[in-house]
Coordinates of C-alpha atoms in Angstrom, one line a residue:
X1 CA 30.4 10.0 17.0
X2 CA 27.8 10.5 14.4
X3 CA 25.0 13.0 15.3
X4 CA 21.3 11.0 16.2
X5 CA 18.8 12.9 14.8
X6 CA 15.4 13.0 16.5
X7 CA 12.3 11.4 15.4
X8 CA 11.0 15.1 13.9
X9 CA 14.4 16.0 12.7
X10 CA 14.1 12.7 10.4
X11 CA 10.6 12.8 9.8
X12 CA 11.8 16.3 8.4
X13 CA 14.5 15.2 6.3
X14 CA 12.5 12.2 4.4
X15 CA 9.6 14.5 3.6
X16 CA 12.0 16.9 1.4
X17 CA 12.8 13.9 -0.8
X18 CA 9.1 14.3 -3.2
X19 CA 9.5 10.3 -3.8
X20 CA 6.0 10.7 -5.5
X21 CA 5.3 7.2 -7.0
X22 CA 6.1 7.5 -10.8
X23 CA 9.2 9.7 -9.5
X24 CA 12.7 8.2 -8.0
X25 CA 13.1 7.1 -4.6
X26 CA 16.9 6.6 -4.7
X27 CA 17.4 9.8 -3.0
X28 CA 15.8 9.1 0.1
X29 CA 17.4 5.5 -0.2
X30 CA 21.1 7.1 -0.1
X31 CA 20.7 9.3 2.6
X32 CA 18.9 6.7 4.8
X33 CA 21.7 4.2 3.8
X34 CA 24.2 6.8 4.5
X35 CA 22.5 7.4 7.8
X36 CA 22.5 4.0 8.7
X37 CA 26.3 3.7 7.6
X38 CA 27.2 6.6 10.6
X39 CA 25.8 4.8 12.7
X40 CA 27.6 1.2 12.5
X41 CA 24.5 -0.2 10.9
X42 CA 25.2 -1.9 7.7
X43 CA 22.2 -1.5 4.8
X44 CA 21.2 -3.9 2.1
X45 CA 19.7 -2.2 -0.7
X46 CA 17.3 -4.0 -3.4
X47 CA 17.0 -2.4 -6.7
X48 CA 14.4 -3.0 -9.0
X49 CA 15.6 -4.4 -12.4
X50 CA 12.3 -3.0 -14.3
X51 CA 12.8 0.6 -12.6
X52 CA 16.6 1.5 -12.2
X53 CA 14.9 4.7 -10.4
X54 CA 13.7 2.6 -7.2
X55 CA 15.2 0.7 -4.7
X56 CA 14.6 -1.0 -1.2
X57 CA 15.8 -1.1 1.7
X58 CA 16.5 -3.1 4.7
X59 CA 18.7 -3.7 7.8
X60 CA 19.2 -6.0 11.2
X61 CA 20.6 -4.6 14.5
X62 CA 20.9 -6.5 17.4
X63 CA 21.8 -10.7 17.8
X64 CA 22.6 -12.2 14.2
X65 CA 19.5 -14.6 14.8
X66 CA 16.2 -15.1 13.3
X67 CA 12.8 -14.0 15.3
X68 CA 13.5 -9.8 14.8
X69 CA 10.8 -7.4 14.8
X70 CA 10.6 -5.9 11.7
X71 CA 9.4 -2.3 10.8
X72 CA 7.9 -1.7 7.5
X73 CA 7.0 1.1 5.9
X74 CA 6.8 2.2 2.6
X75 CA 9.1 5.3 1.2
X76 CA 6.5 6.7 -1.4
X77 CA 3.7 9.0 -1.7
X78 CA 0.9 10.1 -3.7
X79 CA 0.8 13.6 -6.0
X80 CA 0.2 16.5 -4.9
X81 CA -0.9 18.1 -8.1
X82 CA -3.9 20.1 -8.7
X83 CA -4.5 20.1 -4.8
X84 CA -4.9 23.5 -2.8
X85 CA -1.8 23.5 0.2
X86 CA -1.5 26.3 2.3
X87 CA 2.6 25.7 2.6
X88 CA 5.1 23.7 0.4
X89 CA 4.2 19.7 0.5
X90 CA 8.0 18.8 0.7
X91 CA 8.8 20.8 4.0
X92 CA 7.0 20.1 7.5
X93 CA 5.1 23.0 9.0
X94 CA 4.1 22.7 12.6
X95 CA 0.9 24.8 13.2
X96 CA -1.8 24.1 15.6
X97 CA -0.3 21.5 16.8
X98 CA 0.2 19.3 13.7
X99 CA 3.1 18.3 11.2
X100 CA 2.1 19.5 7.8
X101 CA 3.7 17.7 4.6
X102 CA 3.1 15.1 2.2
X103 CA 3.9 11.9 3.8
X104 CA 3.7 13.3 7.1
X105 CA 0.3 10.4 8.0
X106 CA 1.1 8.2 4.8
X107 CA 3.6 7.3 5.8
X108 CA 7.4 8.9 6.6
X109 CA 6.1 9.8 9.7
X110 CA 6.6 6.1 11.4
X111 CA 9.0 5.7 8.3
X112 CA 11.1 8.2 10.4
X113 CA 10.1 6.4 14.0
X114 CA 11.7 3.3 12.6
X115 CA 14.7 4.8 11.7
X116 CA 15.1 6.6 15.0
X117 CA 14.2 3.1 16.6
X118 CA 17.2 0.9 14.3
X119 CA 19.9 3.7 15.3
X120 CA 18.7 3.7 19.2
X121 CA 18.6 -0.2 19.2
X122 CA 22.2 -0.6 17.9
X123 CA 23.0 2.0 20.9
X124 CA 21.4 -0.4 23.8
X125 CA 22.2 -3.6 22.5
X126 CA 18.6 -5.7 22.1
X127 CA 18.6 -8.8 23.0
X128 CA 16.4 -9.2 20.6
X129 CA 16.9 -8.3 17.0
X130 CA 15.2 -5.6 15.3
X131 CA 14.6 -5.0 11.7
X132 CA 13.8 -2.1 9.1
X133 CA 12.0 -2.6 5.7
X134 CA 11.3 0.3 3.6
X135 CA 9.7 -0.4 0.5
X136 CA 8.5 1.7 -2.4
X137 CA 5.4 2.0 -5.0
X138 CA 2.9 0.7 -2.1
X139 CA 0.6 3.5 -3.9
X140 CA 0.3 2.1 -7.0
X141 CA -0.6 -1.1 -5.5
X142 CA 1.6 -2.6 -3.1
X143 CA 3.6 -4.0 -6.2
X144 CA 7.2 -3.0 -4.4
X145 CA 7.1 -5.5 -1.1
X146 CA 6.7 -8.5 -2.5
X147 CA 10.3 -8.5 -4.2
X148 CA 11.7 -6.8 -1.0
X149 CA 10.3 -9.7 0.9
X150 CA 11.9 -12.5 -1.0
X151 CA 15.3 -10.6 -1.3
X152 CA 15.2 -9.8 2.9
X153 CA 14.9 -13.5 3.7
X154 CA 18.6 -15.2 2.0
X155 CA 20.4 -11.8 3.2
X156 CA 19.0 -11.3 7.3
X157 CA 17.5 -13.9 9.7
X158 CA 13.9 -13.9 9.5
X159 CA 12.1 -12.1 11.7
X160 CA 8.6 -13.3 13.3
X161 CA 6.7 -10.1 14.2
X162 CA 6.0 -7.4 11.5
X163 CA 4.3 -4.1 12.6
X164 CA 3.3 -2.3 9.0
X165 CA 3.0 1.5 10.1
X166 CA 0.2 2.8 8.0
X167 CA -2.0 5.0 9.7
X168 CA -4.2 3.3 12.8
X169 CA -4.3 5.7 15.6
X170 CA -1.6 3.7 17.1
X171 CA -4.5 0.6 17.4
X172 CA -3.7 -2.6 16.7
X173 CA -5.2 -4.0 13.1
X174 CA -5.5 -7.4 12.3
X175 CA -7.0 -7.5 8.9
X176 CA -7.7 -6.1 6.4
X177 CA -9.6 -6.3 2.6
X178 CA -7.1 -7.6 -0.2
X179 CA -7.4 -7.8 -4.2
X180 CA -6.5 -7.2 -7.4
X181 CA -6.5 -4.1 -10.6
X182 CA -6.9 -4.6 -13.9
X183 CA -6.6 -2.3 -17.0
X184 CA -9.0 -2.7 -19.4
X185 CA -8.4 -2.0 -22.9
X186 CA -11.7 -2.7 -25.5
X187 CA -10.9 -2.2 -29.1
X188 CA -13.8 -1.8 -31.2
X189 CA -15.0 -0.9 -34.9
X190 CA -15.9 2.1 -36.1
X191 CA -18.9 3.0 -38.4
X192 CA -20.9 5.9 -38.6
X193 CA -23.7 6.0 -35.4
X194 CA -26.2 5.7 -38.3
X195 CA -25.2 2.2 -38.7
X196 CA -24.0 1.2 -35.8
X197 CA -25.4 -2.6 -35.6
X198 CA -22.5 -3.1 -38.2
X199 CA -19.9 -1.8 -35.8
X200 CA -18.6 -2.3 -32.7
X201 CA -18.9 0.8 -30.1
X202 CA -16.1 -0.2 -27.7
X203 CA -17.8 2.1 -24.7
X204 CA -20.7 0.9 -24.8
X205 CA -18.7 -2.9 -24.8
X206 CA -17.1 -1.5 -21.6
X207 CA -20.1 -0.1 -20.3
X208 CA -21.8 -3.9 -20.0
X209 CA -18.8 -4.9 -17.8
X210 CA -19.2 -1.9 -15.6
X211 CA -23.1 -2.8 -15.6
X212 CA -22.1 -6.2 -14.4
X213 CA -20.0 -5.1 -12.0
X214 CA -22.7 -2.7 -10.4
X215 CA -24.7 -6.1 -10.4
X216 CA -22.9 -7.9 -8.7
X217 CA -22.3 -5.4 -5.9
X218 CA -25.8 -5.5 -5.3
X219 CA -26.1 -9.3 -5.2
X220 CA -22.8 -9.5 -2.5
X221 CA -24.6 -6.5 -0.2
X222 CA -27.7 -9.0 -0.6
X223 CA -26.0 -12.2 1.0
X224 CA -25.4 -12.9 4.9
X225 CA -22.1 -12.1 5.7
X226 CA -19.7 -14.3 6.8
X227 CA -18.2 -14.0 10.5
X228 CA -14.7 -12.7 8.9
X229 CA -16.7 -10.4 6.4
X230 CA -18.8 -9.1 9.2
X231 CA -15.6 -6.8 11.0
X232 CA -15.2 -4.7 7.8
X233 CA -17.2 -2.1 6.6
X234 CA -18.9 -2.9 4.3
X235 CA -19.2 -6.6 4.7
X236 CA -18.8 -7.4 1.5
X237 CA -16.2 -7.7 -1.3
X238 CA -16.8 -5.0 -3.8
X239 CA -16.4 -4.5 -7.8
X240 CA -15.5 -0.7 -8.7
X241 CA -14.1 1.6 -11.4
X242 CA -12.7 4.7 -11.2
X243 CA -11.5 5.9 -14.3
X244 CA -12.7 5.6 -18.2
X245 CA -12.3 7.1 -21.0
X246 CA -12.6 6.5 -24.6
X247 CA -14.2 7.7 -28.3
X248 CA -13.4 10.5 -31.1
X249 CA -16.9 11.7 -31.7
X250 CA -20.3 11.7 -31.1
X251 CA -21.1 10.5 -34.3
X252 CA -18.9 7.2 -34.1
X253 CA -19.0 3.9 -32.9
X254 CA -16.4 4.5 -30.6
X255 CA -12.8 2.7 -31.8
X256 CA -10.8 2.9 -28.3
X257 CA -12.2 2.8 -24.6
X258 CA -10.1 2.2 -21.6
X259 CA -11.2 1.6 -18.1
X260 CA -9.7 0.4 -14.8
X261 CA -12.0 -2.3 -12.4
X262 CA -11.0 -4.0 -9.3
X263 CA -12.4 -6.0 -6.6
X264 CA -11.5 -5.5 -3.0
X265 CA -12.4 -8.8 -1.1
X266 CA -12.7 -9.7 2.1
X267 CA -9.9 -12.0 3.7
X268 CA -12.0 -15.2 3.6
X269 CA -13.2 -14.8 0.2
X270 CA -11.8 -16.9 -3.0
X271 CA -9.4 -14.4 -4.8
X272 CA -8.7 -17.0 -7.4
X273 CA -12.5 -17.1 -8.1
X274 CA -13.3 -13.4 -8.2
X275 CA -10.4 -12.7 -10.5
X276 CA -11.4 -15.9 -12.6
X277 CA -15.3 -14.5 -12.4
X278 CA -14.0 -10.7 -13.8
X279 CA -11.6 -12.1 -16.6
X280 CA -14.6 -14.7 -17.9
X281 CA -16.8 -11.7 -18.2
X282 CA -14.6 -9.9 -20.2
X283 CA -14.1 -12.7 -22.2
X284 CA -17.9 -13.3 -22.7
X285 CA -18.6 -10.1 -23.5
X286 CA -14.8 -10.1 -26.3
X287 CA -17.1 -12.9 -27.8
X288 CA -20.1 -10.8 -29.1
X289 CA -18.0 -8.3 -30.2
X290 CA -16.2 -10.4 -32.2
X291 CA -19.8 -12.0 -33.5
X292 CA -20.4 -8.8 -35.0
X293 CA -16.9 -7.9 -36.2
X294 CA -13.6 -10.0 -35.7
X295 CA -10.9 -7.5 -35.3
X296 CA -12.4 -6.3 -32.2
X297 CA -10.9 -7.5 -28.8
X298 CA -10.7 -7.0 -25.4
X299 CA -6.9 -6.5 -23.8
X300 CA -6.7 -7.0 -20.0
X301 CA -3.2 -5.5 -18.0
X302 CA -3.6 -7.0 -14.1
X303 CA -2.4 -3.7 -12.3
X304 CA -2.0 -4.7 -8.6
X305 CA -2.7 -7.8 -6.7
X306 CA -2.3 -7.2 -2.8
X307 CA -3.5 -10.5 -0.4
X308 CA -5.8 -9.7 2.7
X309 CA -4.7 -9.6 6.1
X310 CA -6.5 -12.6 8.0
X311 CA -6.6 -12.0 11.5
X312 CA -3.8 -14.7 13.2
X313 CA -4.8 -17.0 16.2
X314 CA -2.7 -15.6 18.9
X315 CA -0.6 -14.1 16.7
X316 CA 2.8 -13.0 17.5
X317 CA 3.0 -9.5 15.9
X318 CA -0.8 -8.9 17.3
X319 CA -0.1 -9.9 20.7
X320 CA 3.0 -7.7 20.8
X321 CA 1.3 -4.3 19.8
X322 CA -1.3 -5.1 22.5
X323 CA 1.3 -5.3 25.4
X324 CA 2.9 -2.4 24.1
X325 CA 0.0 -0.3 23.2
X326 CA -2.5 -1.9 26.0
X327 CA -5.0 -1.9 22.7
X328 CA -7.3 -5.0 23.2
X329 CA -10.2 -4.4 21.0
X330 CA -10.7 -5.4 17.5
X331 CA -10.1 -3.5 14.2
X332 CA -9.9 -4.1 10.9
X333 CA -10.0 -1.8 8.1
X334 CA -11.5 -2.3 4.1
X335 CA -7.7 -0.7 2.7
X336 CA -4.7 -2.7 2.0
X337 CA -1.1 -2.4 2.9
X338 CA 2.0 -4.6 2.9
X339 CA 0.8 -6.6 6.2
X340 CA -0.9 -9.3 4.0
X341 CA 2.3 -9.3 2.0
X342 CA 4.5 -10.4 4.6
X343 CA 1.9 -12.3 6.2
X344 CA 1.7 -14.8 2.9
X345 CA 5.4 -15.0 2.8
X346 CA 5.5 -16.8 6.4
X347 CA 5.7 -13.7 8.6
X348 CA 3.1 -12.6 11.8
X349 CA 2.1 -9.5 10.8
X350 CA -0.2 -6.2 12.4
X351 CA -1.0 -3.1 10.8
X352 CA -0.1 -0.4 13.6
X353 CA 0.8 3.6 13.3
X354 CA 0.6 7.0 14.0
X355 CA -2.0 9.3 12.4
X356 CA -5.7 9.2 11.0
X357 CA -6.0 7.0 7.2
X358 CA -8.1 10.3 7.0
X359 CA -5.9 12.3 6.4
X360 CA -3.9 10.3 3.5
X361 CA -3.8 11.9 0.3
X362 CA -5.3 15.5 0.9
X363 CA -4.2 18.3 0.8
X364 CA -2.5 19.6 3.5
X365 CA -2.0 16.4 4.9
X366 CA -0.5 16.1 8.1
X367 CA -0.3 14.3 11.6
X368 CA -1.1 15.6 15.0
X369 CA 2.0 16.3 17.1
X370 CA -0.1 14.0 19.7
X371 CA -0.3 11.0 17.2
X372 CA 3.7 11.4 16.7
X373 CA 4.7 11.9 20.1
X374 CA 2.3 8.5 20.6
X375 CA 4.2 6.7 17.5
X376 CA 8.1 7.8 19.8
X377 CA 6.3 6.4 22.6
X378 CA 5.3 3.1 21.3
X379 CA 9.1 2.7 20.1
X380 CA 10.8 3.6 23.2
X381 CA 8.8 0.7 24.9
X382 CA 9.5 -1.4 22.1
X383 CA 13.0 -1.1 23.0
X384 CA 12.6 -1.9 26.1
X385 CA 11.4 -5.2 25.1
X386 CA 13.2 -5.8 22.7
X387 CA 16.3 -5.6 25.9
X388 CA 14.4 -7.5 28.0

């Protein structure tokens, strides 16, 4: 009989795979597969046509019938380069009573408690299915679910209760902010500064869009809140940009500048019309450069789109996690994850997992031993439900 690792021993073997983002994930892929293979279970893999590097995963254990609950996590992490770690990212350290290692928090730490869960349930025999999803590149935008999604749903039964593992302090979360990440490219015309009315200085052509932006940040903090926009902090949907950069010389109307902007909106606001609002600035502003010179333009690249997760009336995956976890107040958080993913595609969802979103993406990340032990905890009752 195969060997069943334990929730650390897995934990510890999916944090030695560095499946940073822009990096492969089809080691960690084979080994889970192969895993998953010793154990009976039977894997579907999804590989991305546009990055041969990456693939998904996902399986079904228990009765070949629809209504599973589905564990999804996703199998990559952010860089660790240029940041201070006291030990080596890819191994877990345990000191004072925490698991250090990138991904430990975000998010191989319930990655490995669903795994542990699929290989117990095919031991007990649910009565009710159960289901693993294991996505990747959720840190570059959640752009790897949505394709997982679609190719889960011809291959297994549906499932009706998602619980997204992303870090919550084991609480149940029922919403959260969604939106969308554009790249920005402003082409200008260069002229010597001495003249520049007859050029086009392409930062300071992005520079009125981030101005806008900044504007209308302070009109959205202005307005009353809706009921839905009043649970997040802040209540508002926000316009930011984090990166720019752009010119040759002080002395020239600069040729090339390049910024990112987003919005993150709350789950009741119009999507359509915030994205439609961003793009018809840009395109206002693409005009009066090309008033003053033709040639210059502005290119737009959408980077990410991730939907909000709207809290469900008595929803299936909520009500769940609050049996289980005996959780009955009410959190939201202003981050996205895959919940609002699966949640468009037809499927209850809840954001609920071990460790603090606090710690995601430092240095020297980790989870408490308590948080993890509390993550085993939760699945151990899970499968007691699910044999019920």
């Amino acid at each position: 009989m195969a060997e069943r690792l334990s929730p650390l021993e897995i934990m510890t073997k999916l944090i030695s795979f560095p499946t940073v983002s822009r990096d492969t994930n089809l080691p960690l892929i084979d080994w889970v597969e192969g895993y998953l293979d010793a154990h009976g279970i039977e894997s579907h893999r999804w590989p991305d046509p546009d990055q041969p590097h990456k693939a998904a995963l996902f399986a079904h254990v228990g009765p070949w019938e629809e209504g599973a609950v589905v564990l999804s996590g996703h199998t990559d992490v952010v860089p660790v380069d240029g940041q201070p770690w006291d030990s080596d990212p890819f191994t877990v350290v345990e000191r004072d009573g925490k698991y250090f290692g990138r991904g430990t928090c975000d998010m191989k730490g319930f990655d490995a408690l669903a795994i542990w869960a699929l290989v117990e349930a095919k031991y007990r025999d649910p009565k009710r299915p159960l289901q693993l999803a294991l996505s990747f590149d959720e840190e570059v935008g959640c752009t790897g679910a949505p394709p997982m999604i679609e190719a889960m749903q011809p291959v297994l039964p549906k499932g009706s209760a998602v619980i997204v593992g992303e870090p919550s302090m084991m609480k149940a979360v029922t919403g959260h902010k969604g939106g969308q990440g554009f790249w920005v490219d402003v082409w200008g015309f260069e002229v010597h500064s001495s003249i520049m009315h007859t050029g086009v200085n392409a930062i300071m052509e992005a520079a009125k869009i981030i101005a806008w932006s900044n504007e209308v940040n302070e009109t959205e903090r202005a307005k009353e809140p809706t009921p839905v926009a009043a649970m997040f902090e802040p209540p508002w949907t926000t316009l930011h940009t984090g990166v720019i950069e752009g010119g040759t010389a002080a002395n020239i109307t600069a040729k090339h500048c390049q910024f990112d902007i987003g919005y993150r909106a709350v789950p009741d606001a119009d999507k359509d019309a915030w994205t439609a609002m961003v793009r018809d600035k840009i395109r206002e502003v693409e005009e009066g450069m090309q008033a003053i010179h033709p040639e210059a333009r502005i290119e737009v690249h959408q980077r990410f789109g991730v939907p909000g997760l709207k809290p469900e009336e008595n929803g299936e995956a909520e009500g769940l996690v609050r049996k289980i976890t005996g959780d009955n107040a009410s959190h939201v958080v202003s981050y996205g994850t895959e919940a609002g993913q699966f949640q468009e595609a037809g499927y209850s969802a809840v954001v609920c997992g071990p460790g603090d979103i606090a710690q995601a993406h430092q240095p020297n990340e980790f989870i408490t031993v308590e948080q993890f032990n509390a993550g085993h905890a939760f699945m151990e009752r899970l499968l007691d439900r699910l044999s019920e």
